[in-house]
Amino acid sequence: MKIAIGNDHVAVDMKNEIKAYLEAKGIEVINVGTDSSDRFNYPVSGYKVAKMVAGGEVDLGVLICGTGVGISLSANKVKGIRACVCSDPYTAKLSRQHNNTNIIAFGARVIGVETAKMIVDEWLNASYEGGRHQVRVDMISEIENTQHLNAAE
Ligand code: RB5
């Protein structure tokens, strides 16, 4: 398993903790975020991780900024990305099982590192269920690909 991780300047410490936590599980982690506390624009990391996930360079991505919002919005602009901001492990698990998320995001100013670890664990241990959920995930792709949704007419 290979994971890309990205962050902005407010999430350097949490990024380092989560990176080490994942590596201790034997996961290869590629850090494309900043390692400095100097101001850093989160779309840069969001975009880099998203491109690596969408291009198949890594299996999954983890993004962390102050709230997780800006960095996940940036990632979601890349075709094929389903990034979700989570502040709780239940949402993280269901986002994988039902929505087939390929990037998880959270906020270093919102949750603590132990919650972040639980979120990552639940997310990684869950599997996409497909079946009835595939219809809806396909509809998300239809919107992305065509800027249109036939079922909404
Ligand atoms: C940086 O101040 C902050 O805006 C950023 O980390 C993030 O919370 C944006 O969504």
JSON list of C-alpha atoms in Angstrom, two decimals, residues 62-140:
[
{"chain": "A", "resi": 62, "resn": "VAL", "atom": "CA", "xyz": [-4.39, 11.89, 3.04]},
{"chain": "A", "resi": 63, "resn": "LEU", "atom": "CA", "xyz": [-4.76, 15.69, 3.21]},
{"chain": "A", "resi": 64, "resn": "ILE", "atom": "CA", "xyz": [-4.56, 17.95, 6.24]},
{"chain": "A", "resi": 65, "resn": "CYS", "atom": "CA", "xyz": [-5.00, 21.72, 6.55]},
{"chain": "A", "resi": 66, "resn": "GLY", "atom": "CA", "xyz": [-6.56, 23.85, 9.28]},
{"chain": "A", "resi": 67, "resn": "THR", "atom": "CA", "xyz": [-10.08, 22.57, 8.72]},
{"chain": "A", "resi": 68, "resn": "GLY", "atom": "CA", "xyz": [-9.54, 20.04, 5.92]},
{"chain": "A", "resi": 69, "resn": "VAL", "atom": "CA", "xyz": [-11.98, 22.05, 3.81]},
{"chain": "A", "resi": 70, "resn": "GLY", "atom": "CA", "xyz": [-9.77, 24.04, 1.44]},
{"chain": "A", "resi": 71, "resn": "ILE", "atom": "CA", "xyz": [-7.39, 21.21, 0.75]},
{"chain": "A", "resi": 72, "resn": "SER", "atom": "CA", "xyz": [-10.19, 18.71, 0.04]},
{"chain": "A", "resi": 73, "resn": "LEU", "atom": "CA", "xyz": [-12.04, 21.18, -2.19]},
{"chain": "A", "resi": 74, "resn": "SER", "atom": "CA", "xyz": [-8.84, 21.58, -4.19]},
{"chain": "A", "resi": 75, "resn": "ALA", "atom": "CA", "xyz": [-8.37, 17.82, -4.52]},
{"chain": "A", "resi": 76, "resn": "ASN", "atom": "CA", "xyz": [-11.97, 17.32, -5.61]},
{"chain": "A", "resi": 77, "resn": "LYS", "atom": "CA", "xyz": [-11.37, 19.48, -8.68]},
{"chain": "A", "resi": 78, "resn": "VAL", "atom": "CA", "xyz": [-9.15, 16.74, -10.12]},
{"chain": "A", "resi": 79, "resn": "LYS", "atom": "CA", "xyz": [-11.10, 14.26, -12.23]},
{"chain": "A", "resi": 80, "resn": "GLY", "atom": "CA", "xyz": [-11.59, 10.91, -10.53]},
{"chain": "A", "resi": 81, "resn": "ILE", "atom": "CA", "xyz": [-11.06, 12.21, -7.02]},
{"chain": "A", "resi": 82, "resn": "ARG", "atom": "CA", "xyz": [-13.55, 11.65, -4.24]},
{"chain": "A", "resi": 83, "resn": "ALA", "atom": "CA", "xyz": [-12.10, 13.43, -1.23]},
{"chain": "A", "resi": 84, "resn": "CYS", "atom": "CA", "xyz": [-14.01, 13.76, 2.02]},
{"chain": "A", "resi": 85, "resn": "VAL", "atom": "CA", "xyz": [-13.38, 15.89, 5.11]},
{"chain": "A", "resi": 86, "resn": "CYS", "atom": "CA", "xyz": [-13.94, 13.86, 8.27]},
{"chain": "A", "resi": 87, "resn": "SER", "atom": "CA", "xyz": [-13.93, 14.76, 11.93]},
{"chain": "A", "resi": 88, "resn": "ASP", "atom": "CA", "xyz": [-15.11, 11.37, 13.12]},
{"chain": "A", "resi": 89, "resn": "PRO", "atom": "CA", "xyz": [-14.19, 7.74, 12.41]},
{"chain": "A", "resi": 90, "resn": "TYR", "atom": "CA", "xyz": [-17.75, 6.69, 11.50]},
{"chain": "A", "resi": 91, "resn": "THR", "atom": "CA", "xyz": [-17.97, 9.11, 8.59]},
{"chain": "A", "resi": 92, "resn": "ALA", "atom": "CA", "xyz": [-14.52, 8.04, 7.45]},
{"chain": "A", "resi": 93, "resn": "LYS", "atom": "CA", "xyz": [-15.54, 4.37, 7.39]},
{"chain": "A", "resi": 94, "resn": "LEU", "atom": "CA", "xyz": [-18.83, 5.00, 5.59]},
{"chain": "A", "resi": 95, "resn": "SER", "atom": "CA", "xyz": [-17.16, 7.32, 3.09]},
{"chain": "A", "resi": 96, "resn": "ARG", "atom": "CA", "xyz": [-15.06, 4.38, 1.96]},
{"chain": "A", "resi": 97, "resn": "GLN", "atom": "CA", "xyz": [-17.82, 1.76, 2.08]},
{"chain": "A", "resi": 98, "resn": "HIS", "atom": "CA", "xyz": [-20.52, 3.80, 0.34]},
{"chain": "A", "resi": 99, "resn": "ASN", "atom": "CA", "xyz": [-18.81, 6.65, -1.53]},
{"chain": "A", "resi": 100, "resn": "ASN", "atom": "CA", "xyz": [-15.55, 4.94, -2.49]},
{"chain": "A", "resi": 101, "resn": "THR", "atom": "CA", "xyz": [-13.50, 7.90, -1.30]},
{"chain": "A", "resi": 102, "resn": "ASN", "atom": "CA", "xyz": [-9.92, 7.82, -2.45]},
{"chain": "A", "resi": 103, "resn": "ILE", "atom": "CA", "xyz": [-8.70, 10.73, -0.33]},
{"chain": "A", "resi": 104, "resn": "ILE", "atom": "CA", "xyz": [-9.42, 11.42, 3.32]},
{"chain": "A", "resi": 105, "resn": "ALA", "atom": "CA", "xyz": [-8.98, 14.93, 4.73]},
{"chain": "A", "resi": 106, "resn": "PHE", "atom": "CA", "xyz": [-9.15, 16.40, 8.21]},
{"chain": "A", "resi": 107, "resn": "GLY", "atom": "CA", "xyz": [-8.44, 19.61, 10.05]},
{"chain": "A", "resi": 108, "resn": "ALA", "atom": "CA", "xyz": [-5.45, 20.01, 12.36]},
{"chain": "A", "resi": 109, "resn": "ARG", "atom": "CA", "xyz": [-7.32, 22.86, 14.05]},
{"chain": "A", "resi": 110, "resn": "VAL", "atom": "CA", "xyz": [-10.47, 20.78, 14.42]},
{"chain": "A", "resi": 111, "resn": "ILE", "atom": "CA", "xyz": [-9.47, 17.35, 15.71]},
{"chain": "A", "resi": 112, "resn": "GLY", "atom": "CA", "xyz": [-6.62, 15.97, 17.80]},
{"chain": "A", "resi": 113, "resn": "VAL", "atom": "CA", "xyz": [-4.03, 13.55, 16.56]},
{"chain": "A", "resi": 114, "resn": "GLU", "atom": "CA", "xyz": [-5.57, 10.51, 18.31]},
{"chain": "A", "resi": 115, "resn": "THR", "atom": "CA", "xyz": [-8.88, 11.12, 16.54]},
{"chain": "A", "resi": 116, "resn": "ALA", "atom": "CA", "xyz": [-6.98, 11.56, 13.29]},
{"chain": "A", "resi": 117, "resn": "LYS", "atom": "CA", "xyz": [-5.36, 8.15, 13.79]},
{"chain": "A", "resi": 118, "resn": "MET", "atom": "CA", "xyz": [-8.76, 6.55, 14.45]},
{"chain": "A", "resi": 119, "resn": "ILE", "atom": "CA", "xyz": [-10.15, 8.20, 11.31]},
{"chain": "A", "resi": 120, "resn": "VAL", "atom": "CA", "xyz": [-7.29, 6.88, 9.20]},
{"chain": "A", "resi": 121, "resn": "ASP", "atom": "CA", "xyz": [-7.63, 3.39, 10.70]},
{"chain": "A", "resi": 122, "resn": "GLU", "atom": "CA", "xyz": [-11.37, 3.15, 10.09]},
{"chain": "A", "resi": 123, "resn": "TRP", "atom": "CA", "xyz": [-10.94, 4.48, 6.57]},
{"chain": "A", "resi": 124, "resn": "LEU", "atom": "CA", "xyz": [-8.13, 2.11, 5.64]},
{"chain": "A", "resi": 125, "resn": "ASN", "atom": "CA", "xyz": [-9.78, -0.93, 7.20]},
{"chain": "A", "resi": 126, "resn": "ALA", "atom": "CA", "xyz": [-13.04, -0.38, 5.31]},
{"chain": "A", "resi": 127, "resn": "SER", "atom": "CA", "xyz": [-13.69, -1.54, 1.75]},
{"chain": "A", "resi": 128, "resn": "TYR", "atom": "CA", "xyz": [-15.94, -0.12, -0.91]},
{"chain": "A", "resi": 129, "resn": "GLU", "atom": "CA", "xyz": [-19.15, -2.18, -1.02]},
{"chain": "A", "resi": 130, "resn": "GLY", "atom": "CA", "xyz": [-20.15, -1.41, -4.62]},
{"chain": "A", "resi": 131, "resn": "GLY", "atom": "CA", "xyz": [-23.62, -2.79, -5.44]},
{"chain": "A", "resi": 132, "resn": "ARG", "atom": "CA", "xyz": [-26.36, -0.21, -4.92]},
{"chain": "A", "resi": 133, "resn": "HIS", "atom": "CA", "xyz": [-23.72, 2.41, -4.13]},
{"chain": "A", "resi": 134, "resn": "GLN", "atom": "CA", "xyz": [-22.15, 2.10, -7.56]},
{"chain": "A", "resi": 135, "resn": "VAL", "atom": "CA", "xyz": [-25.19, 3.70, -9.19]},
{"chain": "A", "resi": 136, "resn": "ARG", "atom": "CA", "xyz": [-24.68, 6.82, -7.08]},
{"chain": "A", "resi": 137, "resn": "VAL", "atom": "CA", "xyz": [-20.92, 6.94, -7.47]},
{"chain": "A", "resi": 138, "resn": "ASP", "atom": "CA", "xyz": [-21.48, 6.63, -11.24]},
{"chain": "A", "resi": 139, "resn": "MET", "atom": "CA", "xyz": [-23.85, 9.61, -11.01]},
{"chain": "A", "resi": 140, "resn": "ILE", "atom": "CA", "xyz": [-21.13, 11.67, -9.32]}
]
